[in-house]
Amino acid sequence: MRKILVVGLGLIGGSLAMALQGFEDFEVVGAVRSQTTFDKAEAKHAADRLTFDPAAELPGADVVILCQDPVGIIRFLREHKERFKPGALVWDVCGVKTAVMEAAECLPDGVDFIGCHPMAGKEVSGIDNAEATLFRNTHFIITPGPRTTAEHLDLLRRMADYCRFGDVIETTPERHDQMIAYTSQLMHIIAVSVCDNDELFSCVGFEGGSFRDCTRVAALDPAMWTQLFTLNAPALSQKAAELEERVHQYRVAIENNDREALYAMLAHASGRKKRINLERARGDDVHSAF
């Protein structure tokens, strides 16, 4: 029997371990650090087998899925680079790809690393909230490396299909980081910026759906998002600067009571949003940006 080793059983790792049980002829082994996580994972039957020692499992693992935080993934690759099984497929679930792919260059020639990003999650974290159905109809982004084989790409796509991802989007690490800076990380900056206003605790009863939608992701993990922001600093700082300029344009139009300019900007943005809503309603794939 072949082996899948999932390192880190939080929300994403735990859900992957649960979703992949029964996949072909693989045993799913979940690696944890704490007794608390071990006990919770065991109670949820989150893996076929659990371990506190992922390093000991590496020489026999045909597939390794790294589900730690970004710095933890980079450290794990560097510390255990010689222990991976020759011919193994290694992939991660990190929200930044360039930094992780660069770290993976330390792996021996016979080990194939493919950067991955499951576009799924919740506002809560941890093994308590893991579920096998988390990935259904969501996007699975992959960034193959220079040594990626057709065999491993096919295996990864079969795993994605087994987990019920809606589709698999292949792109480069650089393009991934540019897009995620815009679609995810910038949205988190907006959310936390809004929540950093003194009005937050006095607005009860005045917040509508737009406020709740805007601030939904603000209750984030500061340690995790500090890593994500700093590891993707070039792309994210560019997107933040572009947003600052657009907000400035709106402020100037409002201050000057320039109704014509304000209407033009609002109509332009509204039309773009309506267009993308229509494309999604038709079921069109909006993957050209990748």
PDB file of N, CA and C in Angstrom, residues 35-127:
ATOM      1  N   GLN A  35      -0.804  16.684  21.777  1.00  0.00           N
ATOM      2  CA  GLN A  35      -1.684  15.594  22.197  1.00  0.00           C
ATOM      3  C   GLN A  35      -3.148  15.985  22.000  1.00  0.00           C
ATOM      4  N   THR A  36      -3.449  17.273  22.202  1.00  0.00           N
ATOM      5  CA  THR A  36      -4.822  17.746  22.033  1.00  0.00           C
ATOM      6  C   THR A  36      -5.304  17.529  20.599  1.00  0.00           C
ATOM      7  N   THR A  37      -4.459  17.917  19.632  1.00  0.00           N
ATOM      8  CA  THR A  37      -4.825  17.716  18.233  1.00  0.00           C
ATOM      9  C   THR A  37      -4.912  16.229  17.907  1.00  0.00           C
ATOM     10  N   PHE A  38      -3.978  15.449  18.451  1.00  0.00           N
ATOM     11  CA  PHE A  38      -4.000  13.994  18.242  1.00  0.00           C
ATOM     12  C   PHE A  38      -5.344  13.424  18.697  1.00  0.00           C
ATOM     13  N   ASP A  39      -5.768  13.782  19.909  1.00  0.00           N
ATOM     14  CA  ASP A  39      -7.008  13.236  20.462  1.00  0.00           C
ATOM     15  C   ASP A  39      -8.221  13.655  19.630  1.00  0.00           C
ATOM     16  N   LYS A  40      -8.247  14.919  19.206  1.00  0.00           N
ATOM     17  CA  LYS A  40      -9.375  15.401  18.405  1.00  0.00           C
ATOM     18  C   LYS A  40      -9.389  14.743  17.025  1.00  0.00           C
ATOM     19  N   ALA A  41      -8.209  14.596  16.426  1.00  0.00           N
ATOM     20  CA  ALA A  41      -8.117  13.956  15.110  1.00  0.00           C
ATOM     21  C   ALA A  41      -8.520  12.491  15.190  1.00  0.00           C
ATOM     22  N   GLU A  42      -8.124  11.837  16.267  1.00  0.00           N
ATOM     23  CA  GLU A  42      -8.493  10.438  16.451  1.00  0.00           C
ATOM     24  C   GLU A  42     -10.002  10.291  16.608  1.00  0.00           C
ATOM     25  N   ALA A  43     -10.603  11.192  17.368  1.00  0.00           N
ATOM     26  CA  ALA A  43     -12.046  11.138  17.583  1.00  0.00           C
ATOM     27  C   ALA A  43     -12.824  11.377  16.288  1.00  0.00           C
ATOM     28  N   LYS A  44     -12.265  12.212  15.399  1.00  0.00           N
ATOM     29  CA  LYS A  44     -12.926  12.518  14.129  1.00  0.00           C
ATOM     30  C   LYS A  44     -12.569  11.527  13.027  1.00  0.00           C
ATOM     31  N   HIS A  45     -11.675  10.553  13.348  1.00  0.00           N
ATOM     32  CA  HIS A  45     -11.170   9.625  12.332  1.00  0.00           C
ATOM     33  C   HIS A  45     -10.604  10.413  11.150  1.00  0.00           C
ATOM     34  N   ALA A  46      -9.785  11.420  11.483  1.00  0.00           N
ATOM     35  CA  ALA A  46      -9.278  12.341  10.471  1.00  0.00           C
ATOM     36  C   ALA A  46      -8.247  11.714   9.545  1.00  0.00           C
ATOM     37  N   ALA A  47      -7.673  10.582   9.923  1.00  0.00           N
ATOM     38  CA  ALA A  47      -6.690   9.896   9.077  1.00  0.00           C
ATOM     39  C   ALA A  47      -6.738   8.403   9.377  1.00  0.00           C
ATOM     40  N   ASP A  48      -6.148   7.629   8.474  1.00  0.00           N
ATOM     41  CA  ASP A  48      -6.078   6.188   8.735  1.00  0.00           C
ATOM     42  C   ASP A  48      -5.153   5.889   9.912  1.00  0.00           C
ATOM     43  N   ARG A  49      -4.144   6.752  10.056  1.00  0.00           N
ATOM     44  CA  ARG A  49      -3.177   6.585  11.147  1.00  0.00           C
ATOM     45  C   ARG A  49      -2.608   7.953  11.495  1.00  0.00           C
ATOM     46  N   LEU A  50      -2.273   8.143  12.788  1.00  0.00           N
ATOM     47  CA  LEU A  50      -1.724   9.411  13.259  1.00  0.00           C
ATOM     48  C   LEU A  50      -0.316   9.215  13.800  1.00  0.00           C
ATOM     49  N   THR A  51       0.478  10.287  13.723  1.00  0.00           N
ATOM     50  CA  THR A  51       1.855  10.211  14.220  1.00  0.00           C
ATOM     51  C   THR A  51       2.287  11.567  14.753  1.00  0.00           C
ATOM     52  N   PHE A  52       3.239  11.529  15.702  1.00  0.00           N
ATOM     53  CA  PHE A  52       3.872  12.751  16.189  1.00  0.00           C
ATOM     54  C   PHE A  52       5.216  12.986  15.480  1.00  0.00           C
ATOM     55  N   ASP A  53       5.623  12.060  14.626  1.00  0.00           N
ATOM     56  CA  ASP A  53       6.971  12.104  14.045  1.00  0.00           C
ATOM     57  C   ASP A  53       6.912  12.046  12.519  1.00  0.00           C
ATOM     58  N   PRO A  54       6.618  13.168  11.860  1.00  0.00           N
ATOM     59  CA  PRO A  54       6.531  13.144  10.394  1.00  0.00           C
ATOM     60  C   PRO A  54       7.861  12.802   9.734  1.00  0.00           C
ATOM     61  N   ALA A  55       8.976  13.185  10.351  1.00  0.00           N
ATOM     62  CA  ALA A  55      10.283  12.906   9.764  1.00  0.00           C
ATOM     63  C   ALA A  55      10.502  11.410   9.593  1.00  0.00           C
ATOM     64  N   ALA A  56      10.017  10.629  10.552  1.00  0.00           N
ATOM     65  CA  ALA A  56      10.185   9.178  10.479  1.00  0.00           C
ATOM     66  C   ALA A  56       9.340   8.563   9.372  1.00  0.00           C
ATOM     67  N   GLU A  57       8.267   9.248   8.977  1.00  0.00           N
ATOM     68  CA  GLU A  57       7.372   8.746   7.930  1.00  0.00           C
ATOM     69  C   GLU A  57       7.843   9.120   6.521  1.00  0.00           C
ATOM     70  N   LEU A  58       8.689  10.152   6.416  1.00  0.00           N
ATOM     71  CA  LEU A  58       9.066  10.667   5.103  1.00  0.00           C
ATOM     72  C   LEU A  58       9.704   9.639   4.172  1.00  0.00           C
ATOM     73  N   PRO A  59      10.633   8.806   4.637  1.00  0.00           N
ATOM     74  CA  PRO A  59      11.279   7.867   3.709  1.00  0.00           C
ATOM     75  C   PRO A  59      10.320   6.887   3.040  1.00  0.00           C
ATOM     76  N   GLY A  60       9.139   6.673   3.635  1.00  0.00           N
ATOM     77  CA  GLY A  60       8.181   5.743   3.048  1.00  0.00           C
ATOM     78  C   GLY A  60       6.963   6.410   2.462  1.00  0.00           C
ATOM     79  N   ALA A  61       6.963   7.735   2.399  1.00  0.00           N
ATOM     80  CA  ALA A  61       5.791   8.471   1.916  1.00  0.00           C
ATOM     81  C   ALA A  61       5.886   8.738   0.421  1.00  0.00           C
ATOM     82  N   ASP A  62       4.898   8.270  -0.323  1.00  0.00           N
ATOM     83  CA  ASP A  62       4.857   8.487  -1.766  1.00  0.00           C
ATOM     84  C   ASP A  62       4.328   9.879  -2.108  1.00  0.00           C
ATOM     85  N   VAL A  63       3.463  10.389  -1.246  1.00  0.00           N
ATOM     86  CA  VAL A  63       2.929  11.744  -1.387  1.00  0.00           C
ATOM     87  C   VAL A  63       3.035  12.424  -0.030  1.00  0.00           C
ATOM     88  N   VAL A  64       3.547  13.656  -0.023  1.00  0.00           N
ATOM     89  CA  VAL A  64       3.638  14.445   1.207  1.00  0.00           C
ATOM     90  C   VAL A  64       2.901  15.755   0.977  1.00  0.00           C
ATOM     91  N   ILE A  65       1.941  16.054   1.855  1.00  0.00           N
ATOM     92  CA  ILE A  65       1.173  17.292   1.761  1.00  0.00           C
ATOM     93  C   ILE A  65       1.518  18.150   2.973  1.00  0.00           C
ATOM     94  N   LEU A  66       2.122  19.308   2.729  1.00  0.00           N
ATOM     95  CA  LEU A  66       2.580  20.186   3.803  1.00  0.00           C
ATOM     96  C   LEU A  66       1.504  21.224   4.102  1.00  0.00           C
ATOM     97  N   CYS A  67       0.967  21.164   5.322  1.00  0.00           N
ATOM     98  CA  CYS A  67      -0.171  22.009   5.693  1.00  0.00           C
ATOM     99  C   CYS A  67       0.123  22.878   6.912  1.00  0.00           C
ATOM    100  N   GLN A  68       1.395  23.209   7.123  1.00  0.00           N
ATOM    101  CA  GLN A  68       1.736  24.110   8.207  1.00  0.00           C
ATOM    102  C   GLN A  68       1.573  25.561   7.740  1.00  0.00           C
ATOM    103  N   ASP A  69       1.967  26.502   8.606  1.00  0.00           N
ATOM    104  CA  ASP A  69       2.006  27.891   8.182  1.00  0.00           C
ATOM    105  C   ASP A  69       3.172  28.064   7.210  1.00  0.00           C
ATOM    106  N   PRO A  70       3.220  29.174   6.462  1.00  0.00           N
ATOM    107  CA  PRO A  70       4.250  29.324   5.428  1.00  0.00           C
ATOM    108  C   PRO A  70       5.679  29.149   5.929  1.00  0.00           C
ATOM    109  N   VAL A  71       6.019  29.799   7.040  1.00  0.00           N
ATOM    110  CA  VAL A  71       7.373  29.673   7.576  1.00  0.00           C
ATOM    111  C   VAL A  71       7.639  28.237   8.028  1.00  0.00           C
ATOM    112  N   GLY A  72       6.626  27.582   8.575  1.00  0.00           N
ATOM    113  CA  GLY A  72       6.772  26.189   8.991  1.00  0.00           C
ATOM    114  C   GLY A  72       7.030  25.270   7.814  1.00  0.00           C
ATOM    115  N   ILE A  73       6.360  25.531   6.688  1.00  0.00           N
ATOM    116  CA  ILE A  73       6.580  24.728   5.488  1.00  0.00           C
ATOM    117  C   ILE A  73       8.006  24.907   4.981  1.00  0.00           C
ATOM    118  N   ILE A  74       8.458  26.150   4.909  1.00  0.00           N
ATOM    119  CA  ILE A  74       9.815  26.428   4.442  1.00  0.00           C
ATOM    120  C   ILE A  74      10.845  25.769   5.349  1.00  0.00           C
ATOM    121  N   ARG A  75      10.637  25.867   6.650  1.00  0.00           N
ATOM    122  CA  ARG A  75      11.575  25.265   7.604  1.00  0.00           C
ATOM    123  C   ARG A  75      11.580  23.746   7.470  1.00  0.00           C
ATOM    124  N   PHE A  76      10.398  23.150   7.307  1.00  0.00           N
ATOM    125  CA  PHE A  76      10.299  21.687   7.192  1.00  0.00           C
ATOM    126  C   PHE A  76      11.037  21.197   5.955  1.00  0.00           C
ATOM    127  N   LEU A  77      10.882  21.881   4.838  1.00  0.00           N
ATOM    128  CA  LEU A  77      11.571  21.486   3.607  1.00  0.00           C
ATOM    129  C   LEU A  77      13.084  21.505   3.795  1.00  0.00           C
ATOM    130  N   ARG A  78      13.578  22.550   4.409  1.00  0.00           N
ATOM    131  CA  ARG A  78      15.021  22.695   4.579  1.00  0.00           C
ATOM    132  C   ARG A  78      15.590  21.715   5.588  1.00  0.00           C
ATOM    133  N   GLU A  79      14.862  21.466   6.666  1.00  0.00           N
ATOM    134  CA  GLU A  79      15.367  20.579   7.723  1.00  0.00           C
ATOM    135  C   GLU A  79      15.347  19.113   7.313  1.00  0.00           C
ATOM    136  N   HIS A  80      14.376  18.736   6.467  1.00  0.00           N
ATOM    137  CA  HIS A  80      14.190  17.310   6.160  1.00  0.00           C
ATOM    138  C   HIS A  80      14.404  16.984   4.687  1.00  0.00           C
ATOM    139  N   LYS A  81      15.090  17.834   3.962  1.00  0.00           N
ATOM    140  CA  LYS A  81      15.236  17.671   2.519  1.00  0.00           C
ATOM    141  C   LYS A  81      15.818  16.331   2.114  1.00  0.00           C
ATOM    142  N   GLU A  82      16.688  15.747   2.932  1.00  0.00           N
ATOM    143  CA  GLU A  82      17.328  14.475   2.572  1.00  0.00           C
ATOM    144  C   GLU A  82      16.503  13.258   2.955  1.00  0.00           C
ATOM    145  N   ARG A  83      15.379  13.459   3.645  1.00  0.00           N
ATOM    146  CA  ARG A  83      14.585  12.323   4.128  1.00  0.00           C
ATOM    147  C   ARG A  83      13.426  11.960   3.207  1.00  0.00           C
ATOM    148  N   PHE A  84      13.111  12.841   2.245  1.00  0.00           N
ATOM    149  CA  PHE A  84      11.999  12.543   1.341  1.00  0.00           C
ATOM    150  C   PHE A  84      12.332  11.340   0.465  1.00  0.00           C
ATOM    151  N   LYS A  85      11.334  10.545   0.181  1.00  0.00           N
ATOM    152  CA  LYS A  85      11.500   9.349  -0.643  1.00  0.00           C
ATOM    153  C   LYS A  85      11.801   9.736  -2.087  1.00  0.00           C
ATOM    154  N   PRO A  86      12.821   9.157  -2.696  1.00  0.00           N
ATOM    155  CA  PRO A  86      13.078   9.419  -4.126  1.00  0.00           C
ATOM    156  C   PRO A  86      11.843   9.088  -4.959  1.00  0.00           C
ATOM    157  N   GLY A  87      11.480  10.005  -5.842  1.00  0.00           N
ATOM    158  CA  GLY A  87      10.296   9.799  -6.667  1.00  0.00           C
ATOM    159  C   GLY A  87       9.006  10.262  -6.026  1.00  0.00           C
ATOM    160  N   ALA A  88       9.082  10.823  -4.818  1.00  0.00           N
ATOM    161  CA  ALA A  88       7.875  11.256  -4.116  1.00  0.00           C
ATOM    162  C   ALA A  88       7.306  12.532  -4.733  1.00  0.00           C
ATOM    163  N   LEU A  89       6.005  12.702  -4.591  1.00  0.00           N
ATOM    164  CA  LEU A  89       5.326  13.938  -4.935  1.00  0.00           C
ATOM    165  C   LEU A  89       5.100  14.714  -3.641  1.00  0.00           C
ATOM    166  N   VAL A  90       5.558  15.961  -3.605  1.00  0.00           N
ATOM    167  CA  VAL A  90       5.369  16.826  -2.440  1.00  0.00           C
ATOM    168  C   VAL A  90       4.571  18.039  -2.881  1.00  0.00           C
ATOM    169  N   TRP A  91       3.528  18.383  -2.112  1.00  0.00           N
ATOM    170  CA  TRP A  91       2.793  19.613  -2.403  1.00  0.00           C
ATOM    171  C   TRP A  91       2.363  20.281  -1.116  1.00  0.00           C
ATOM    172  N   ASP A  92       2.028  21.562  -1.223  1.00  0.00           N
ATOM    173  CA  ASP A  92       1.683  22.342  -0.044  1.00  0.00           C
ATOM    174  C   ASP A  92       0.318  22.998  -0.249  1.00  0.00           C
ATOM    175  N   VAL A  93      -0.146  23.721   0.769  1.00  0.00           N
ATOM    176  CA  VAL A  93      -1.444  24.392   0.671  1.00  0.00           C
ATOM    177  C   VAL A  93      -1.321  25.876   0.986  1.00  0.00           C
ATOM    178  N   CYS A  94      -0.128  26.414   0.898  1.00  0.00           N
ATOM    179  CA  CYS A  94       0.163  27.773   1.346  1.00  0.00           C
ATOM    180  C   CYS A  94      -0.447  28.830   0.432  1.00  0.00           C
ATOM    181  N   GLY A  95      -0.810  29.979   1.013  1.00  0.00           N
ATOM    182  CA  GLY A  95      -1.412  31.066   0.258  1.00  0.00           C
ATOM    183  C   GLY A  95      -0.433  31.938  -0.489  1.00  0.00           C
ATOM    184  N   VAL A  96       0.860  31.671  -0.374  1.00  0.00           N
ATOM    185  CA  VAL A  96       1.870  32.315  -1.227  1.00  0.00           C
ATOM    186  C   VAL A  96       2.680  31.209  -1.883  1.00  0.00           C
ATOM    187  N   LYS A  97       3.084  31.435  -3.118  1.00  0.00           N
ATOM    188  CA  LYS A  97       3.719  30.368  -3.861  1.00  0.00           C
ATOM    189  C   LYS A  97       5.179  30.632  -4.199  1.00  0.00           C
ATOM    190  N   THR A  98       5.548  31.847  -4.550  1.00  0.00           N
ATOM    191  CA  THR A  98       6.915  32.104  -4.979  1.00  0.00           C
ATOM    192  C   THR A  98       7.917  31.748  -3.892  1.00  0.00           C
ATOM    193  N   ALA A  99       7.688  32.221  -2.670  1.00  0.00           N
ATOM    194  CA  ALA A  99       8.620  31.969  -1.571  1.00  0.00           C
ATOM    195  C   ALA A  99       8.727  30.483  -1.257  1.00  0.00           C
ATOM    196  N   VAL A 100       7.609  29.774  -1.295  1.00  0.00           N
ATOM    197  CA  VAL A 100       7.619  28.339  -0.991  1.00  0.00           C
ATOM    198  C   VAL A 100       8.292  27.551  -2.109  1.00  0.00           C
ATOM    199  N   MET A 101       8.004  27.921  -3.361  1.00  0.00           N
ATOM    200  CA  MET A 101       8.625  27.234  -4.488  1.00  0.00           C
ATOM    201  C   MET A 101      10.134  27.438  -4.483  1.00  0.00           C
ATOM    202  N   GLU A 102      10.578  28.615  -4.116  1.00  0.00           N
ATOM    203  CA  GLU A 102      12.021  28.863  -4.024  1.00  0.00           C
ATOM    204  C   GLU A 102      12.641  28.012  -2.931  1.00  0.00           C
ATOM    205  N   ALA A 103      11.961  27.870  -1.795  1.00  0.00           N
ATOM    206  CA  ALA A 103      12.468  27.033  -0.708  1.00  0.00           C
ATOM    207  C   ALA A 103      12.538  25.571  -1.128  1.00  0.00           C
ATOM    208  N   ALA A 104      11.591  25.134  -1.962  1.00  0.00           N
ATOM    209  CA  ALA A 104      11.537  23.738  -2.395  1.00  0.00           C
ATOM    210  C   ALA A 104      12.674  23.363  -3.334  1.00  0.00           C
ATOM    211  N   GLU A 105      13.411  24.354  -3.824  1.00  0.00           N
ATOM    212  CA  GLU A 105      14.547  24.062  -4.690  1.00  0.00           C
ATOM    213  C   GLU A 105      15.643  23.291  -3.964  1.00  0.00           C
ATOM    214  N   CYS A 106      15.580  23.250  -2.636  1.00  0.00           N
ATOM    215  CA  CYS A 106      16.573  22.509  -1.862  1.00  0.00           C
ATOM    216  C   CYS A 106      16.357  21.003  -1.924  1.00  0.00           C
ATOM    217  N   LEU A 107      15.204  20.547  -2.422  1.00  0.00           N
ATOM    218  CA  LEU A 107      14.906  19.120  -2.452  1.00  0.00           C
ATOM    219  C   LEU A 107      15.775  18.405  -3.484  1.00  0.00           C
ATOM    220  N   PRO A 108      16.099  17.138  -3.241  1.00  0.00           N
ATOM    221  CA  PRO A 108      16.892  16.363  -4.203  1.00  0.00           C
ATOM    222  C   PRO A 108      16.200  16.270  -5.559  1.00  0.00           C
ATOM    223  N   ASP A 109      16.966  15.996  -6.604  1.00  0.00           N
ATOM    224  CA  ASP A 109      16.436  15.955  -7.966  1.00  0.00           C
ATOM    225  C   ASP A 109      15.287  14.970  -8.133  1.00  0.00           C
ATOM    226  N   GLY A 110      15.297  13.887  -7.387  1.00  0.00           N
ATOM    227  CA  GLY A 110      14.271  12.867  -7.562  1.00  0.00           C
ATOM    228  C   GLY A 110      12.959  13.165  -6.870  1.00  0.00           C
ATOM    229  N   VAL A 111      12.860  14.295  -6.178  1.00  0.00           N
ATOM    230  CA  VAL A 111      11.637  14.647  -5.453  1.00  0.00           C
ATOM    231  C   VAL A 111      10.928  15.775  -6.199  1.00  0.00           C
ATOM    232  N   ASP A 112       9.661  15.576  -6.493  1.00  0.00           N
ATOM    233  CA  ASP A 112       8.881  16.500  -7.321  1.00  0.00           C
ATOM    234  C   ASP A 112       7.993  17.366  -6.426  1.00  0.00           C
ATOM    235  N   PHE A 113       8.223  18.684  -6.431  1.00  0.00           N
ATOM    236  CA  PHE A 113       7.404  19.597  -5.635  1.00  0.00           C
ATOM    237  C   PHE A 113       6.474  20.381  -6.541  1.00  0.00           C
ATOM    238  N   ILE A 114       5.179  20.379  -6.212  1.00  0.00           N
ATOM    239  CA  ILE A 114       4.177  21.166  -6.928  1.00  0.00           C
ATOM    240  C   ILE A 114       3.501  22.090  -5.922  1.00  0.00           C
ATOM    241  N   GLY A 115       3.586  23.383  -6.165  1.00  0.00           N
ATOM    242  CA  GLY A 115       2.900  24.326  -5.294  1.00  0.00           C
ATOM    243  C   GLY A 115       1.398  24.247  -5.509  1.00  0.00           C
ATOM    244  N   CYS A 116       0.647  24.283  -4.411  1.00  0.00           N
ATOM    245  CA  CYS A 116      -0.815  24.182  -4.504  1.00  0.00           C
ATOM    246  C   CYS A 116      -1.477  25.174  -3.550  1.00  0.00           C
ATOM    247  N   HIS A 117      -2.682  25.565  -3.889  1.00  0.00           N
ATOM    248  CA  HIS A 117      -3.457  26.465  -3.036  1.00  0.00           C
ATOM    249  C   HIS A 117      -4.943  26.121  -3.160  1.00  0.00           C
ATOM    250  N   PRO A 118      -5.484  25.351  -2.205  1.00  0.00           N
ATOM    251  CA  PRO A 118      -6.927  25.098  -2.205  1.00  0.00           C
ATOM    252  C   PRO A 118      -7.663  26.376  -1.814  1.00  0.00           C
ATOM    253  N   MET A 119      -8.532  26.844  -2.683  1.00  0.00           N
ATOM    254  CA  MET A 119      -9.254  28.084  -2.411  1.00  0.00           C
ATOM    255  C   MET A 119     -10.518  27.778  -1.604  1.00  0.00           C
ATOM    256  N   ALA A 120     -10.295  27.303  -0.398  1.00  0.00           N
ATOM    257  CA  ALA A 120     -11.399  26.943   0.488  1.00  0.00           C
ATOM    258  C   ALA A 120     -10.992  27.300   1.908  1.00  0.00           C
ATOM    259  N   GLY A 121     -11.965  27.486   2.761  1.00  0.00           N
ATOM    260  CA  GLY A 121     -11.657  27.801   4.147  1.00  0.00           C
ATOM    261  C   GLY A 121     -12.908  28.213   4.897  1.00  0.00           C
ATOM    262  N   LYS A 122     -12.682  28.612   6.140  1.00  0.00           N
ATOM    263  CA  LYS A 122     -13.758  29.087   7.002  1.00  0.00           C
ATOM    264  C   LYS A 122     -13.233  30.249   7.826  1.00  0.00           C
ATOM    265  N   GLU A 123     -14.150  30.887   8.541  1.00  0.00           N
ATOM    266  CA  GLU A 123     -13.726  31.955   9.440  1.00  0.00           C
ATOM    267  C   GLU A 123     -13.122  31.386  10.719  1.00  0.00           C
ATOM    268  N   VAL A 124     -13.261  30.093  10.920  1.00  0.00           N
ATOM    269  CA  VAL A 124     -12.708  29.416  12.095  1.00  0.00           C
ATOM    270  C   VAL A 124     -11.629  28.443  11.624  1.00  0.00           C
ATOM    271  N   SER A 125     -10.752  28.054  12.536  1.00  0.00           N
ATOM    272  CA  SER A 125      -9.629  27.201  12.163  1.00  0.00           C
ATOM    273  C   SER A 125      -9.577  25.970  13.066  1.00  0.00           C
ATOM    274  N   GLY A 126      -8.562  25.131  12.837  1.00  0.00           N
ATOM    275  CA  GLY A 126      -8.325  23.995  13.715  1.00  0.00           C
ATOM    276  C   GLY A 126      -9.016  22.726  13.278  1.00  0.00           C
ATOM    277  N   ILE A 127      -8.529  21.624  13.832  1.00  0.00           N
ATOM    278  CA  ILE A 127      -9.064  20.307  13.505  1.00  0.00           C
ATOM    279  C   ILE A 127     -10.535  20.174  13.889  1.00  0.00           C
TER     280      ILE A 127
END
